XYZ file of C-alpha atoms in Angstrom:
428
model
C 0.504 -3.097 -56.860
C 3.082 -0.573 -57.983
C 5.851 0.494 -55.586
C 7.515 3.836 -56.098
C 9.432 6.520 -54.193
C 7.772 9.913 -53.938
C 8.497 13.182 -52.146
C 5.824 14.994 -50.186
C 6.117 18.373 -48.467
C 3.869 19.095 -45.461
C 3.766 21.563 -42.588
C 3.415 20.582 -38.948
C 4.247 21.506 -35.406
C 7.476 20.292 -33.886
C 8.227 20.790 -30.209
C 11.929 21.051 -29.442
C 13.542 20.081 -26.139
C 13.981 23.759 -25.320
C 10.288 24.516 -25.855
C 9.286 21.574 -23.662
C 11.674 22.887 -21.009
C 10.081 26.342 -21.111
C 6.565 24.884 -20.834
C 7.600 22.712 -17.885
C 9.276 25.609 -16.088
C 6.155 27.745 -16.452
C 4.025 25.322 -14.438
C 6.719 24.568 -11.822
C 6.362 25.968 -8.315
C 9.123 28.177 -6.884
C 10.681 25.211 -5.088
C 10.516 23.054 -8.222
C 12.306 25.746 -10.219
C 15.048 25.906 -7.609
C 15.428 22.108 -7.627
C 15.603 22.148 -11.421
C 18.296 24.846 -11.408
C 20.309 22.919 -8.826
C 20.145 19.809 -10.997
C 21.212 21.748 -14.081
C 24.147 23.235 -12.163
C 25.455 19.717 -11.536
C 25.488 19.042 -15.276
C 26.510 22.461 -16.520
C 29.712 24.008 -15.068
C 28.915 27.388 -16.618
C 25.836 27.890 -14.460
C 26.349 29.791 -11.217
C 23.962 31.258 -8.685
C 24.622 34.665 -7.217
C 22.554 35.788 -4.223
C 20.485 38.923 -4.766
C 19.964 41.743 -2.337
C 17.095 43.327 -4.222
C 14.135 42.359 -6.374
C 12.486 43.964 -9.348
C 8.963 44.949 -8.447
C 6.043 45.959 -10.544
C 2.924 47.828 -9.613
C -0.455 47.164 -11.121
C 0.280 50.187 -13.345
C 3.522 48.716 -14.600
C 6.028 51.044 -12.927
C 9.405 49.720 -11.742
C 10.538 49.902 -8.171
C 13.359 48.661 -5.950
C 11.689 46.224 -3.563
C 12.417 44.735 -0.194
C 15.615 42.833 0.394
C 15.186 39.138 -0.371
C 16.603 36.505 1.881
C 17.535 33.152 0.430
C 14.356 31.286 1.239
C 16.006 28.070 0.076
C 17.699 27.943 3.480
C 14.259 27.275 4.942
C 13.383 24.457 2.550
C 12.720 21.207 4.418
C 14.871 18.143 4.094
C 13.221 14.753 3.664
C 10.961 14.271 6.674
C 9.574 11.057 8.086
C 5.904 10.290 7.607
C 3.493 10.306 10.530
C 3.606 6.497 10.802
C 7.382 6.470 11.208
C 7.231 9.329 13.705
C 4.517 7.552 15.677
C 6.503 4.334 15.840
C 9.663 6.199 16.871
C 7.731 7.605 19.843
C 6.096 4.338 20.899
C 8.953 1.860 20.426
C 10.761 3.061 23.564
C 7.848 1.762 25.648
C 8.051 -1.808 24.285
C 9.443 -4.654 26.356
C 10.469 -7.334 23.864
C 11.511 -8.036 20.276
C 8.119 -9.628 19.680
C 6.291 -6.482 20.826
C 8.613 -4.415 18.640
C 7.739 -6.491 15.558
C 4.003 -6.489 16.272
C 3.818 -2.751 16.958
C 5.769 -1.916 13.826
C 3.387 -4.082 11.789
C 0.354 -2.386 13.355
C 1.604 1.163 12.815
C 2.688 0.613 9.210
C -0.687 -0.935 8.329
C -2.817 1.934 9.620
C -4.744 3.642 6.846
C -4.780 7.400 6.275
C -7.598 7.836 8.808
C -5.747 5.969 11.542
C -7.904 2.831 11.294
C -6.537 -0.716 11.170
C -8.347 -2.626 8.399
C -6.742 -5.989 9.306
C -8.198 -8.522 11.726
C -6.242 -9.517 14.862
C -6.256 -13.206 13.867
C -4.926 -12.350 10.416
C -2.062 -10.370 11.963
C -1.370 -13.220 14.389
C -1.033 -15.723 11.532
C 1.019 -13.356 9.394
C 3.571 -12.685 12.168
C 3.315 -16.158 13.738
C 2.711 -14.710 17.200
C -0.069 -15.346 19.739
C -3.249 -13.343 19.189
C -2.939 -12.110 22.780
C 0.330 -10.363 21.852
C -1.425 -8.594 18.973
C -4.386 -7.598 21.167
C -2.147 -6.225 23.945
C -0.103 -4.123 21.537
C -3.246 -2.936 19.758
C -4.712 -1.725 23.056
C -1.414 -0.005 23.813
C -1.579 1.697 20.400
C -5.175 2.842 20.995
C -4.283 4.306 24.384
C -1.322 6.274 22.988
C -2.223 9.830 24.047
C -5.876 8.612 24.024
C -6.000 9.062 20.252
C -7.661 5.705 19.482
C -5.339 4.721 16.656
C -5.866 1.188 15.411
C -9.651 1.134 15.779
C -11.354 -1.152 13.277
C -13.572 1.624 11.880
C -15.814 4.558 12.729
C -18.177 2.540 14.937
C -15.293 0.967 16.876
C -13.648 4.370 17.316
C -16.872 5.992 18.543
C -17.297 3.199 21.104
C -13.698 3.739 22.229
C -14.408 7.458 22.794
C -17.650 6.757 24.651
C -15.780 4.450 27.047
C -13.214 7.185 27.560
C -15.523 10.213 27.881
C -19.074 9.025 28.641
C -18.812 5.629 30.374
C -22.187 6.156 32.123
C -24.124 6.869 28.913
C -25.649 3.443 28.247
C -28.171 4.746 25.708
C -25.426 6.447 23.697
C -23.391 3.225 23.683
C -26.431 1.235 22.554
C -27.235 3.675 19.763
C -23.699 3.612 18.391
C -23.234 -0.132 18.732
C -26.529 -1.232 17.124
C -28.352 1.722 15.561
C -25.706 3.941 13.970
C -27.455 3.993 10.561
C -30.748 5.054 12.155
C -28.942 7.811 14.063
C -27.226 9.015 10.865
C -30.601 9.287 9.108
C -32.357 10.931 12.096
C -35.029 8.228 12.452
C -36.131 9.478 15.838
C -39.613 7.942 15.787
C -38.320 4.530 14.764
C -35.614 4.571 17.460
C -38.053 5.779 20.107
C -40.445 2.883 19.444
C -37.725 0.261 19.126
C -35.805 1.246 22.275
C -38.846 2.359 24.288
C -37.289 5.708 25.171
C -38.415 9.258 24.507
C -37.212 11.219 21.487
C -35.780 13.867 23.806
C -33.494 11.229 25.397
C -32.356 10.086 21.959
C -31.682 13.653 20.828
C -29.750 14.316 24.041
C -27.577 11.263 23.317
C -27.202 12.490 19.732
C -25.939 15.850 21.042
C -23.160 14.005 22.900
C -22.435 11.896 19.815
C -21.808 15.035 17.734
C -19.008 15.994 20.137
C -17.061 12.836 19.217
C -14.637 12.589 16.331
C -15.386 10.287 13.354
C -11.765 9.109 13.114
C -8.534 9.391 15.139
C -6.934 12.821 15.278
C -3.780 12.018 13.334
C -2.873 15.717 13.135
C -1.893 15.502 16.803
C 1.099 13.530 15.551
C 3.328 16.134 13.947
C 2.806 16.123 10.227
C 5.517 17.120 7.734
C 5.414 20.886 7.271
C 4.191 22.031 3.898
C 6.254 25.050 2.935
C 4.793 27.612 0.552
C 6.967 30.242 -1.076
C 5.070 33.219 -2.471
C 5.702 33.704 -6.185
C 4.022 37.103 -6.064
C 3.768 39.457 -3.090
C 1.029 42.092 -3.342
C 1.338 45.233 -1.217
C -0.846 48.321 -1.268
C 0.932 51.659 -1.475
C -1.548 54.509 -1.380
C -4.132 53.807 -4.059
C -1.775 51.562 -6.016
C -0.804 47.905 -5.674
C 2.839 46.897 -5.794
C 3.596 43.453 -7.186
C 6.923 41.969 -6.154
C 8.191 38.811 -7.732
C 10.291 36.816 -5.345
C 11.400 33.752 -7.214
C 13.744 34.021 -10.122
C 14.418 31.437 -8.625
C 15.021 33.305 -5.387
C 18.496 34.250 -6.572
C 20.199 35.438 -9.747
C 21.542 32.907 -12.220
C 24.586 33.891 -14.219
C 27.056 32.313 -16.605
C 30.471 31.691 -15.073
C 33.109 33.168 -17.414
C 36.072 31.639 -15.584
C 36.026 28.658 -17.942
C 36.655 30.814 -21.011
C 40.376 29.980 -20.994
C 39.601 26.284 -21.619
C 38.277 27.118 -25.076
C 41.794 26.775 -26.428
C 41.249 23.015 -26.300
C 39.118 21.868 -29.266
C 37.234 19.196 -27.301
C 36.639 21.526 -24.384
C 35.454 24.271 -26.717
C 32.727 22.059 -28.199
C 31.553 21.012 -24.737
C 31.598 24.570 -23.383
C 29.699 25.878 -26.396
C 26.904 23.390 -25.694
C 26.953 24.335 -22.008
C 26.756 28.020 -22.888
C 23.828 27.428 -25.216
C 21.926 25.414 -22.572
C 22.689 27.918 -19.802
C 21.600 30.841 -21.930
C 18.367 29.087 -22.841
C 17.657 28.246 -19.208
C 18.142 31.858 -18.141
C 15.826 33.062 -20.898
C 13.216 30.431 -19.990
C 13.219 31.443 -16.332
C 12.943 35.122 -17.252
C 10.095 34.353 -19.648
C 8.375 32.379 -16.879
C 8.801 35.338 -14.535
C 7.371 37.832 -17.008
C 4.373 35.603 -17.809
C 3.496 35.113 -14.139
C 3.759 38.862 -13.546
C 1.462 39.610 -16.484
C -1.150 37.196 -15.190
C -0.778 38.517 -11.624
C -1.319 42.107 -12.790
C -4.626 41.155 -14.401
C -5.680 39.224 -11.282
C -4.958 42.236 -9.070
C -6.813 44.549 -11.444
C -9.879 42.300 -11.698
C -9.958 41.271 -8.030
C -9.196 44.642 -6.419
C -12.529 44.495 -4.574
C -11.524 41.172 -3.012
C -8.125 42.512 -1.933
C -9.940 45.358 -0.197
C -12.220 43.001 1.740
C -15.030 42.305 -0.721
C -16.102 39.134 -2.541
C -14.372 37.543 -5.508
C -15.557 38.624 -8.938
C -16.070 36.104 -11.733
C -12.795 35.582 -13.580
C -11.819 32.946 -16.146
C -8.607 31.913 -17.852
C -10.063 33.109 -21.145
C -10.605 36.643 -19.833
C -7.018 36.870 -18.597
C -5.655 35.314 -21.799
C -7.422 37.942 -23.909
C -5.972 40.792 -21.849
C -2.364 39.590 -22.047
C -2.654 38.222 -25.608
C -1.790 34.633 -24.677
C -3.501 31.256 -24.907
C -5.735 29.957 -22.116
C -3.426 26.971 -21.603
C -0.531 29.352 -20.952
C -2.551 31.157 -18.272
C -3.483 27.812 -16.731
C 0.179 26.777 -16.544
C 1.192 30.195 -15.209
C -1.128 29.927 -12.189
C -0.541 26.226 -11.561
C 1.371 25.627 -8.281
C 1.836 29.384 -7.823
C 1.161 31.299 -4.623
C 0.187 34.941 -4.115
C 0.700 36.701 -0.794
C -1.784 39.493 -0.076
C -2.959 41.537 2.880
C -5.929 39.129 3.158
C -3.711 36.075 3.372
C -1.771 33.672 1.184
C -3.699 32.108 -1.701
C -2.950 29.826 -4.592
C -3.327 31.882 -7.739
C -5.982 29.450 -8.993
C -8.178 30.613 -6.113
C -8.827 33.941 -7.850
C -10.478 32.234 -10.818
C -14.158 31.490 -10.373
C -17.131 31.055 -12.663
C -20.016 33.495 -12.632
C -23.802 33.502 -12.714
C -25.625 36.058 -14.832
C -28.127 38.049 -12.785
C -30.075 40.602 -14.828
C -27.438 43.144 -15.897
C -24.709 41.918 -13.539
C -22.676 38.810 -12.840
C -22.016 37.216 -9.461
C -19.262 34.690 -8.745
C -20.072 31.118 -7.782
C -17.806 31.555 -4.749
C -20.028 34.360 -3.466
C -23.145 32.220 -3.956
C -21.495 29.356 -2.058
C -20.664 31.731 0.781
C -24.321 32.769 0.989
C -25.435 29.113 1.020
C -22.916 28.285 3.746
C -24.078 31.247 5.838
C -27.777 30.356 5.461
C -27.153 26.757 6.521
C -24.974 27.823 9.451
C -27.818 29.958 10.834
C -30.791 27.724 9.952
C -33.150 26.145 12.467
C -31.624 22.679 12.915
C -35.029 21.192 13.731
C -36.303 22.452 10.340
C -33.269 22.648 8.025
C -33.589 24.429 4.718
C -34.152 22.246 1.667
C -32.381 23.002 -1.600
C -35.591 24.474 -2.999
C -36.039 26.670 0.058
C -32.404 27.817 -0.185
C -33.012 28.845 -3.803
C -36.082 30.839 -2.711
C -34.215 32.590 0.121
C -31.340 33.475 -2.228
C -33.850 35.037 -4.612
C -35.685 36.935 -1.858
C -32.764 38.146 0.300
C -29.921 38.482 -2.214
C -31.751 38.824 -5.540
C -29.875 35.772 -6.828
C -31.938 33.630 -9.176
C -30.635 30.092 -9.096
C -32.171 26.656 -9.678
C -32.601 23.989 -7.013
C -30.232 21.699 -8.919
C -27.490 24.332 -8.896
C -27.994 24.870 -5.158
C -27.606 21.116 -4.633
C -24.401 21.114 -6.697
C -22.901 23.997 -4.725
C -23.992 22.458 -1.399
C -22.329 19.152 -2.283
C -19.142 20.949 -3.327
C -19.121 22.497 0.171
C -19.474 18.953 1.583
C -22.734 19.856 3.327
C -25.228 16.980 3.707
C -28.830 17.238 2.549
C -31.536 18.747 4.748
C -32.772 15.318 5.880
C -29.314 14.493 7.256
C -28.897 17.917 8.873
C -32.104 17.619 10.844
C -31.705 17.321 14.612
């Protein structure tokens, strides 16, 4: 084997820190951009934020306009909020009588799952905390009775039984069905249940009607959840026949370079540090402006392509590739530009991803999958519950009533995406 030193020249892609920063900023939400700027301000003394009293606005035709006055929405950003478990315990702990109850209740609340169920056995909790099982049972009953929510139930069956005791204590058949025949009820096996329990199908269906009024899991939303704040990146307003697009997040205030440190450049060490700070600040400002311009370009195409939706119609098929071709950018750039972004319109506030939907070719036209799903949802909402529509029948009705030709398999896929059970499980 011969060892030797050789030189080889190749070309390749190299991603600098600045490029990575620009890519990250593009997919940040408005709040994330503000947090990032705040962090950079701690490390860079040349960065300063000056509140704005106006915003640059752009119509769908590209004209400039002085927009509405912007308030500093950052003042409304939430601080760190407690989770629902901590809030629940804070409300209940004042009703406890001893240190032992305090410890048991805290253990119970912190071990509830996201549905409000307690997946741990009473005896297991008793051994873990070294307390009598009666203490665990008493506190568990107290937790269940908190505002009659039923928190701490062992599962869906246990929670349904808890509700029946609370709301329908005289309904023995309903209690029996839930306690011993829940699977048969879920699969609508009316004949089997009628023979096994020696009751009429009408009685079983009447009990089933009451069962549908019960909740499948505790209503945790009744405990105040942390507020999810959404700041609109783009505000769309109609002025005459035109649409005005206002950007409201750059990042909600103007960033500038503080020139008051210029006098420190006389010091050689300070000059080197300030030069680096100036370079980083200048790059950050350019990155945020580039982010702003990219989002506006994408938003303009969305407004142009989805004008019918903004005026009350259905969504039209729209893909990242179509938008990328119109603004001469890559699909991945469009994907990042709409990620975590929010658009405020006269029809409501939507994530920008919402406006992108695939389409189905129908003769000489194309219909969006969202519109097909809406038709499927509407047909199922108005079907005869004693004879629910099968996927094949739904496909036939779509062809007959809406001239939409679609396969049974596609109907099943759309139905499942809407979280609608099959016809056999919808039958009453």
